[in-house]
Coordinates of C-alpha atoms in Angstrom, one line a residue:
M28 CA 31.0 1.5 -53.9
A29 CA 30.9 -0.3 -50.5
L30 CA 27.1 -0.3 -49.4
Y31 CA 27.0 1.6 -46.0
K32 CA 26.7 -0.3 -43.2
P33 CA 24.3 1.2 -40.1
V34 CA 26.0 1.2 -36.7
V35 CA 24.9 -1.5 -34.9
V36 CA 23.9 0.5 -31.5
Q37 CA 23.4 -2.5 -28.3
T38 CA 19.8 -1.9 -26.5
C39 CA 19.2 -2.8 -22.8
P40 CA 15.8 -3.2 -21.2
R41 CA 14.3 -0.3 -19.7
L42 CA 13.2 -0.9 -16.3
G43 CA 9.2 0.1 -16.5
E44 CA 6.5 0.4 -14.0
R45 CA 5.4 -3.6 -13.3
I46 CA 1.4 -4.1 -14.6
T47 CA -0.6 -6.4 -11.8
Q48 CA -4.3 -7.4 -10.6
D49 CA -4.1 -5.1 -8.9
T50 CA -2.9 -2.2 -11.1
V51 CA -5.1 -3.6 -13.2
Y52 CA -8.3 -3.3 -10.5
W53 CA -7.8 -0.5 -8.9
E54 CA -6.8 1.6 -12.3
G55 CA -10.3 1.0 -13.0
Y56 CA -11.6 4.0 -11.4
K57 CA -13.1 7.2 -13.7
A58 CA -11.7 10.6 -13.9
P59 CA -12.7 12.0 -10.0
I60 CA -15.8 13.6 -9.2
Q61 CA -14.9 16.7 -6.5
I62 CA -17.0 18.3 -4.3
K63 CA -15.9 21.7 -2.0
E64 CA -16.7 21.9 2.0
F65 CA -16.7 24.4 4.6
G66 CA -14.3 22.5 6.4
A67 CA -11.6 19.8 6.9
V68 CA -13.6 16.2 5.9
N69 CA -12.9 13.8 9.2
K70 CA -15.4 10.9 8.3
I71 CA -16.5 8.7 5.4
D72 CA -19.2 6.4 6.3
F73 CA -21.4 3.8 3.9
S74 CA -24.7 2.6 3.4
P75 CA -24.4 -1.3 4.3
V76 CA -27.5 -1.1 2.0
P77 CA -28.4 0.3 -1.1
P78 CA -28.6 3.1 -2.7
R79 CA -25.3 3.2 -1.1
N80 CA -25.5 6.1 0.7
Y81 CA -22.6 7.5 2.8
A82 CA -22.8 10.0 5.2
V83 CA -19.5 12.5 4.9
T84 CA -18.4 14.4 8.4
A85 CA -16.6 17.5 8.2
S86 CA -15.5 19.7 10.6
S87 CA -18.1 22.4 10.2
R88 CA -20.3 19.8 8.7
V89 CA -21.9 16.0 8.1
S90 CA -23.5 15.6 4.9
S91 CA -24.6 12.0 3.5
F92 CA -25.3 12.0 -0.4
S93 CA -28.0 9.5 -1.7
E94 CA -24.9 6.8 -4.3
V95 CA -23.2 8.7 -2.8
F96 CA -24.2 11.4 -0.3
T97 CA -25.8 12.8 2.7
F98 CA -24.2 16.1 3.7
L99 CA -24.6 17.5 7.5
S100 CA -23.2 20.8 7.2
F101 CA -22.8 23.9 9.4
S102 CA -22.0 27.4 8.7
W103 CA -20.6 29.1 12.2
Y104 CA -18.1 31.5 10.4
H105 CA -21.1 33.0 8.9
M106 CA -23.1 33.1 12.1
R107 CA -20.7 34.5 13.6
K108 CA -19.3 36.8 10.6
L109 CA -23.7 38.3 10.6
N110 CA -24.2 37.8 14.4
V111 CA -27.2 36.8 13.2
F112 CA -28.7 33.3 14.6
F113 CA -27.9 29.7 12.3
L114 CA -29.2 26.4 13.1
Y115 CA -26.3 24.1 11.8
Q116 CA -27.7 21.9 9.1
I117 CA -27.5 17.7 7.9
H118 CA -28.3 18.1 4.1
I119 CA -28.9 15.1 2.1
Y120 CA -27.4 15.2 -2.0
G121 CA -28.9 14.0 -4.5
R122 CA -27.5 10.9 -6.2
Y123 CA -26.9 12.1 -9.7
S124 CA -27.9 16.2 -9.4
H125 CA -25.4 16.3 -6.1
E126 CA -28.2 19.3 -4.5
P127 CA -29.1 18.9 -1.4
I128 CA -32.7 16.5 -1.5
K129 CA -33.2 17.2 2.5
T130 CA -32.1 18.9 5.8
F131 CA -32.0 18.2 9.6
S132 CA -31.4 21.0 11.4
R133 CA -30.6 20.2 14.7
F134 CA -26.9 21.2 15.7
K135 CA -25.1 23.9 17.5
D136 CA -21.7 23.1 16.6
A137 CA -19.3 21.5 14.9
A138 CA -20.7 17.9 14.0
Y139 CA -18.1 14.4 13.9
C140 CA -18.2 11.3 13.2
G141 CA -21.2 10.7 11.2
T142 CA -21.8 7.0 11.5
Y143 CA -24.6 4.4 9.5
R144 CA -26.5 1.5 11.5
D145 CA -25.8 -2.3 9.7
D146 CA -29.5 -1.8 8.7
G147 CA -29.3 2.1 6.8
N148 CA -31.7 3.1 8.6
L149 CA -30.5 5.0 11.6
L150 CA -26.8 7.9 11.7
V151 CA -25.9 8.9 14.6
A152 CA -23.4 12.2 15.3
G153 CA -20.9 13.4 17.6
S154 CA -20.8 16.8 18.3
D155 CA -18.7 20.3 19.8
E156 CA -21.3 20.6 22.1
G157 CA -20.4 16.8 24.1
I158 CA -24.1 16.1 23.2
I159 CA -24.5 12.8 21.4
R160 CA -27.9 12.8 18.4
L161 CA -29.1 10.0 16.4
F162 CA -31.2 10.5 13.1
D163 CA -33.8 8.1 11.4
I164 CA -32.4 8.4 7.8
S165 CA -35.9 8.7 6.8
G166 CA -37.3 11.9 9.9
K167 CA -36.3 15.1 10.2
A168 CA -35.5 15.7 14.0
P169 CA -33.5 13.8 15.9
L170 CA -35.3 10.7 17.8
R171 CA -32.7 10.4 20.8
Q172 CA -30.3 12.8 22.4
F173 CA -28.1 11.9 24.6
D174 CA -26.1 14.1 27.5
G175 CA -23.0 12.1 29.5
H176 CA -19.9 13.4 27.8
T177 CA -19.0 16.9 29.1
K178 CA -15.7 17.3 26.2
P179 CA -16.4 17.2 22.7
V180 CA -17.2 14.0 21.4
H181 CA -15.2 12.7 18.5
V182 CA -16.3 8.6 18.7
A183 CA -19.9 7.5 17.9
G184 CA -21.0 4.5 16.7
F185 CA -23.2 1.7 16.9
L186 CA -23.1 -2.0 18.7
S187 CA -23.9 -5.3 16.1
D188 CA -26.9 -5.7 18.3
K189 CA -28.5 -2.2 16.9
Y190 CA -29.4 -1.4 20.1
R191 CA -26.4 0.5 21.7
I192 CA -23.9 2.8 21.0
F193 CA -21.3 2.9 21.9
S194 CA -19.3 6.5 22.1
G195 CA -15.4 8.3 23.0
G196 CA -14.5 12.3 23.9
D197 CA -12.1 14.8 24.4
D198 CA -12.8 14.0 28.7
Y199 CA -10.7 11.1 28.4
S200 CA -13.6 8.3 28.7
S201 CA -16.0 6.1 26.7
K202 CA -19.4 5.5 27.2
L203 CA -22.6 2.8 26.6
W204 CA -25.9 3.8 25.6
D205 CA -28.8 2.5 25.2
I206 CA -31.2 3.6 22.1
P207 CA -34.9 2.8 23.4
S208 CA -34.6 4.2 26.6
G209 CA -31.9 6.9 25.5
T210 CA -30.2 6.6 28.9
E211 CA -26.6 5.3 29.6
I212 CA -24.9 2.0 30.8
V213 CA -21.7 2.0 31.6
S214 CA -18.8 4.6 31.1
Y215 CA -15.4 4.0 31.2
R216 CA -12.3 6.1 32.1
E217 CA -9.2 4.3 31.2
H218 CA -7.6 6.5 29.1
T219 CA -6.0 9.2 30.0
D220 CA -5.8 12.0 26.5
Y221 CA -8.6 13.2 24.1
V222 CA -10.4 9.3 22.9
R223 CA -10.8 10.2 19.2
C224 CA -10.9 6.9 17.3
G225 CA -13.2 3.0 17.9
C226 CA -15.2 0.8 16.0
A227 CA -16.7 -1.9 17.1
S228 CA -17.2 -6.2 16.6
K229 CA -19.4 -7.2 13.8
V230 CA -19.4 -10.7 15.7
N231 CA -19.7 -9.9 19.9
A232 CA -22.0 -7.5 20.2
D233 CA -20.9 -6.3 23.1
V234 CA -17.1 -5.6 22.2
F235 CA -15.8 -2.2 20.7
V236 CA -12.4 -0.9 20.6
T237 CA -11.4 2.5 21.2
G238 CA -8.0 4.7 20.4
S239 CA -6.5 7.9 22.3
Y240 CA -3.9 10.3 21.9
D241 CA -2.2 9.1 25.0
H242 CA -1.0 5.6 22.6
T243 CA -2.8 3.2 23.5
V244 CA -6.0 1.2 22.7
K245 CA -8.4 -0.3 24.3
L246 CA -10.5 -3.0 24.0
F247 CA -14.2 -3.8 25.7
D248 CA -16.8 -6.1 26.9
A249 CA -19.7 -4.4 28.2
R250 CA -19.7 -7.0 30.3
T251 CA -16.8 -6.3 32.4
K252 CA -16.0 -3.2 34.6
S253 CA -13.0 -2.5 33.0
S254 CA -11.1 -2.9 29.2
I255 CA -9.8 -6.6 28.8
I256 CA -6.9 -5.7 26.4
T257 CA -4.5 -2.8 26.6
I258 CA -2.7 -1.9 23.3
E259 CA 0.5 0.1 23.4
H260 CA 0.6 1.4 19.7
G261 CA 3.5 3.8 20.1
Q262 CA 2.6 6.6 19.2
P263 CA -2.0 8.9 19.3
V264 CA -3.9 6.7 18.0
E265 CA -5.8 8.5 15.0
S266 CA -7.9 4.9 13.4
V267 CA -8.4 2.0 14.6
L268 CA -9.8 -1.3 12.6
L269 CA -11.0 -4.6 13.0
F270 CA -11.3 -6.8 10.5
P271 CA -15.0 -9.1 9.7
S272 CA -13.6 -11.5 11.9
G273 CA -12.8 -9.9 14.7
G274 CA -9.6 -11.7 15.1
L275 CA -7.3 -9.2 13.9
L276 CA -7.3 -5.7 14.8
V277 CA -5.3 -2.8 12.4
S278 CA -4.6 0.5 14.2
A279 CA -3.0 3.2 13.0
G280 CA -0.6 6.5 14.4
G281 CA 2.5 8.4 13.3
R282 CA 4.2 7.1 10.6
Y283 CA 2.8 3.6 11.2
V284 CA 0.2 0.9 10.7
K285 CA 0.3 -2.8 12.8
V286 CA -1.6 -5.1 13.3
W287 CA -2.7 -7.1 16.4
D288 CA -4.2 -10.9 16.5
V289 CA -6.7 -10.0 19.8
L290 CA -7.0 -14.3 20.0
K291 CA -3.7 -13.7 21.5
G292 CA -4.3 -10.7 23.7
G293 CA -2.7 -8.0 21.4
Q294 CA 0.2 -9.4 19.6
L295 CA 2.1 -7.7 17.5
L296 CA 2.0 -9.9 14.2
V297 CA 3.2 -7.0 11.8
S298 CA 4.6 -3.0 11.8
L299 CA 3.6 -1.5 8.4
K300 CA 5.8 2.2 7.8
N301 CA 4.8 2.9 4.0
H302 CA 3.8 6.6 4.7
H303 CA 5.9 9.3 5.2
K304 CA 3.4 11.6 7.7
T305 CA 0.6 10.6 10.1
V306 CA -1.5 8.0 9.1
T307 CA -5.3 9.3 9.5
C308 CA -7.7 7.2 8.5
L309 CA -8.2 3.4 7.4
C310 CA -10.6 1.2 5.6
L311 CA -10.7 -2.4 4.0
N312 CA -11.9 -3.6 0.3
S313 CA -14.8 -5.7 0.3
S314 CA -13.6 -9.0 0.3
G315 CA -11.3 -8.3 3.3
Q316 CA -8.6 -8.7 1.0
R317 CA -7.0 -5.5 0.4
L318 CA -6.2 -3.1 3.7
L319 CA -6.4 1.1 2.8
S320 CA -4.6 2.9 4.5
G321 CA -4.9 7.6 4.1
S322 CA -2.2 9.8 5.4
L323 CA -1.3 13.7 5.7
D324 CA 1.7 12.8 2.6
R325 CA -1.8 13.3 0.2
H326 CA -1.1 9.1 -0.2
V327 CA -3.7 6.3 -0.4
K328 CA -1.7 3.1 0.1
I329 CA -2.5 -0.3 -0.7
Y330 CA -2.1 -3.6 1.4
S331 CA -1.6 -7.1 0.4
T332 CA -3.9 -9.1 4.1
T333 CA -2.0 -12.0 3.1
S334 CA 1.7 -10.5 2.9
Y335 CA 1.7 -6.6 4.1
K336 CA 3.0 -5.5 1.0
V337 CA 1.5 -2.5 -1.1
V338 CA 0.6 -3.7 -4.3
H339 CA -1.2 0.1 -5.3
S340 CA -1.4 3.7 -4.2
F341 CA -3.1 7.0 -5.3
S342 CA -1.9 10.4 -4.4
Y343 CA -4.1 13.9 -3.9
A344 CA -3.8 16.8 -4.0
A345 CA -4.3 17.4 -0.1
P346 CA -3.3 16.0 2.7
I347 CA -6.1 13.2 3.7
L348 CA -8.3 12.9 6.8
S349 CA -10.5 10.1 5.7
L350 CA -11.9 7.8 2.9
A351 CA -14.2 4.9 3.1
L352 CA -14.6 1.5 0.1
S353 CA -18.5 1.2 -0.8
P354 CA -19.5 -2.5 -0.3
E355 CA -19.2 -3.3 -3.9
D356 CA -15.7 -1.8 -4.4
E357 CA -17.8 0.3 -7.0
T358 CA -16.8 3.8 -5.1
I359 CA -13.8 5.6 -3.1
V360 CA -15.0 8.1 -1.0
V361 CA -11.9 10.1 0.2
G362 CA -12.3 14.0 2.1
M363 CA -9.3 15.7 2.4
T364 CA -8.0 19.0 5.1
N365 CA -9.0 21.3 2.8
G366 CA -12.5 20.8 2.5
V367 CA -12.4 18.9 -1.2
L368 CA -14.4 15.7 -1.7
N369 CA -12.8 13.0 -3.9
I370 CA -15.1 10.5 -5.3
K371 CA -13.8 7.7 -8.1
H372 CA -16.5 5.4 -9.6
R373 CA -15.4 2.9 -11.4
K374 CA -16.2 2.2 -14.9
P375 CA -18.3 -0.4 -16.2
E376 CA -17.8 -3.6 -17.7
E377 CA -17.3 -3.5 -21.2
G378 CA -20.4 -6.3 -23.0
K379 CA -19.5 -6.0 -26.3
E380 CA -15.5 -6.4 -27.2
K381 CA -14.5 -3.6 -30.2
S382 CA -15.0 -5.5 -32.9
Q383 CA -11.1 -5.4 -35.5
K384 CA -11.2 -4.8 -39.3
K385 CA -10.2 -8.2 -40.9
R386 CA -6.9 -8.2 -43.6
Q387 CA -8.0 -8.5 -46.7
P388 CA -6.0 -11.3 -48.6
A389 CA -3.4 -10.3 -51.2
Y390 CA -3.5 -10.9 -54.7
R391 CA -1.3 -13.8 -55.3
T392 CA -3.8 -15.6 -52.4
Y393 CA -6.9 -15.1 -55.1
M394 CA -4.5 -16.5 -58.0
R395 CA -2.5 -19.6 -56.3
G396 CA -5.1 -20.0 -53.2
K397 CA -3.7 -19.7 -49.4
T398 CA -2.3 -22.7 -48.8
Y399 CA -0.2 -22.8 -52.1
M400 CA 3.4 -23.8 -51.4
P401 CA 6.9 -23.0 -54.0
K402 CA 7.4 -26.0 -55.5
Q403 CA 11.5 -26.8 -55.9
E404 CA 11.4 -25.5 -59.8
D405 CA 9.8 -22.7 -58.9
F406 CA 11.6 -18.9 -58.6
S407 CA 11.0 -16.9 -56.3
V408 CA 11.5 -13.2 -56.4
S409 CA 12.0 -11.3 -52.9
K410 CA 11.7 -7.9 -52.7
P411 CA 15.0 -5.7 -51.8
V412 CA 14.0 -4.2 -48.2
R413 CA 14.7 -1.0 -48.4
R414 CA 15.7 0.5 -44.7
A415 CA 16.1 4.4 -44.3
L416 CA 18.9 5.3 -41.7
R417 CA 18.6 7.6 -38.6
K418 CA 20.1 10.8 -38.7
Y419 CA 23.8 10.0 -37.3
D420 CA 23.8 6.9 -40.5
K421 CA 23.2 10.2 -42.6
L422 CA 25.6 11.8 -40.7
L423 CA 28.3 9.2 -40.6
K424 CA 27.5 8.4 -44.5
S425 CA 29.0 11.2 -45.5
F426 CA 31.9 11.5 -43.4
D427 CA 30.5 14.5 -40.8
S428 CA 31.1 13.0 -37.5
S429 CA 31.5 15.8 -35.7
K430 CA 28.1 16.5 -36.5
A431 CA 26.8 12.5 -36.2
L432 CA 27.8 12.9 -32.6
D433 CA 26.0 16.1 -31.9
A434 CA 22.8 13.8 -33.0
V435 CA 23.5 10.9 -30.9
L436 CA 23.4 13.1 -27.7
E437 CA 20.7 15.1 -28.7
L438 CA 18.4 12.1 -29.3
V439 CA 20.3 10.2 -25.7
S440 CA 18.9 13.3 -23.6
T441 CA 15.6 13.0 -25.9
L442 CA 15.3 9.2 -24.4
F443 CA 16.1 10.4 -20.6
W444 CA 14.4 13.8 -20.0
V445 CA 11.1 13.3 -22.1

């Protein structure tokens, strides 16, 4: 009887996910740690100095963690519910215990935009009261209180000279404040809607940027009485970001992330539309070669700043309002609308490679030697290789073609649906 020849199945290459250096790098984080807040997390800011604390601002609290976290927290709901007076507080959480180790309590309403100064010693935050408060990280009471806005202040930050603060509020105004004297330096009222985002230049101590719901981004110079550049984004602006060189500006609003050349007067370089819902936050990595954007579509997109193509993405459980990377990319923190703070730490590099068990030489190696080559007069005996037949081959060998077809269809369905 002739031997049965198995069916030769033609195989096609399967298209899988392309593994790149970015994929390996950005997947190198541990399982996330999640902390539940009482409100949506709208701002996260890392301290630029060790131990890399970061401030987390929620709609009803602001917090600061050690390497981690500093929380500014509020409890307006409980105050209204119990009909008693309750101070809004800032909690400093321990690095590993995640429990409060310090508390600031001077807020009377919701806080916004908790931002560190470049030396990590001071923290500024706006509030629903229209008041800007300046805190010393090592103290308890605020060092300064700046009054001047008539509506909530959603934007507050330091200029690079460390002695001035810029702010923007729902009263359509942008202001500069002097820290030593606690007075207002200049006020700009050029926006026609809420000012909801801003940033300062790290190169020029007089330059800062604000973004508004009037679809415009304005670049101000403290030495002038009006804005020096106005950019039309085309959508309500949710976030703005200046590159460390100060030559490029990124704006986010609607589904668009747009990059502008400041040195050419605000010329549009590229417009990115990779999100399905409103883009709410922007961030650069430590080298400035990767741009991160978070959106209400629950995704964080990572772009190359040379090609502006998406090189990686993260998916989260809820719409994203804020994100931040630590200065060495050791930690990525994402704040969501459901009040959850998602924290990922990079996995430590393995110092020692796993030792592989060496395969022992075969018996004939001991007898003839590893380098032995058969001679011409030697007779080689090859051991026959027995191949196991697949289920459909066994059925075809027994002439049961109907069941063989069922076995093939079952195998195909398993490959496609698993």
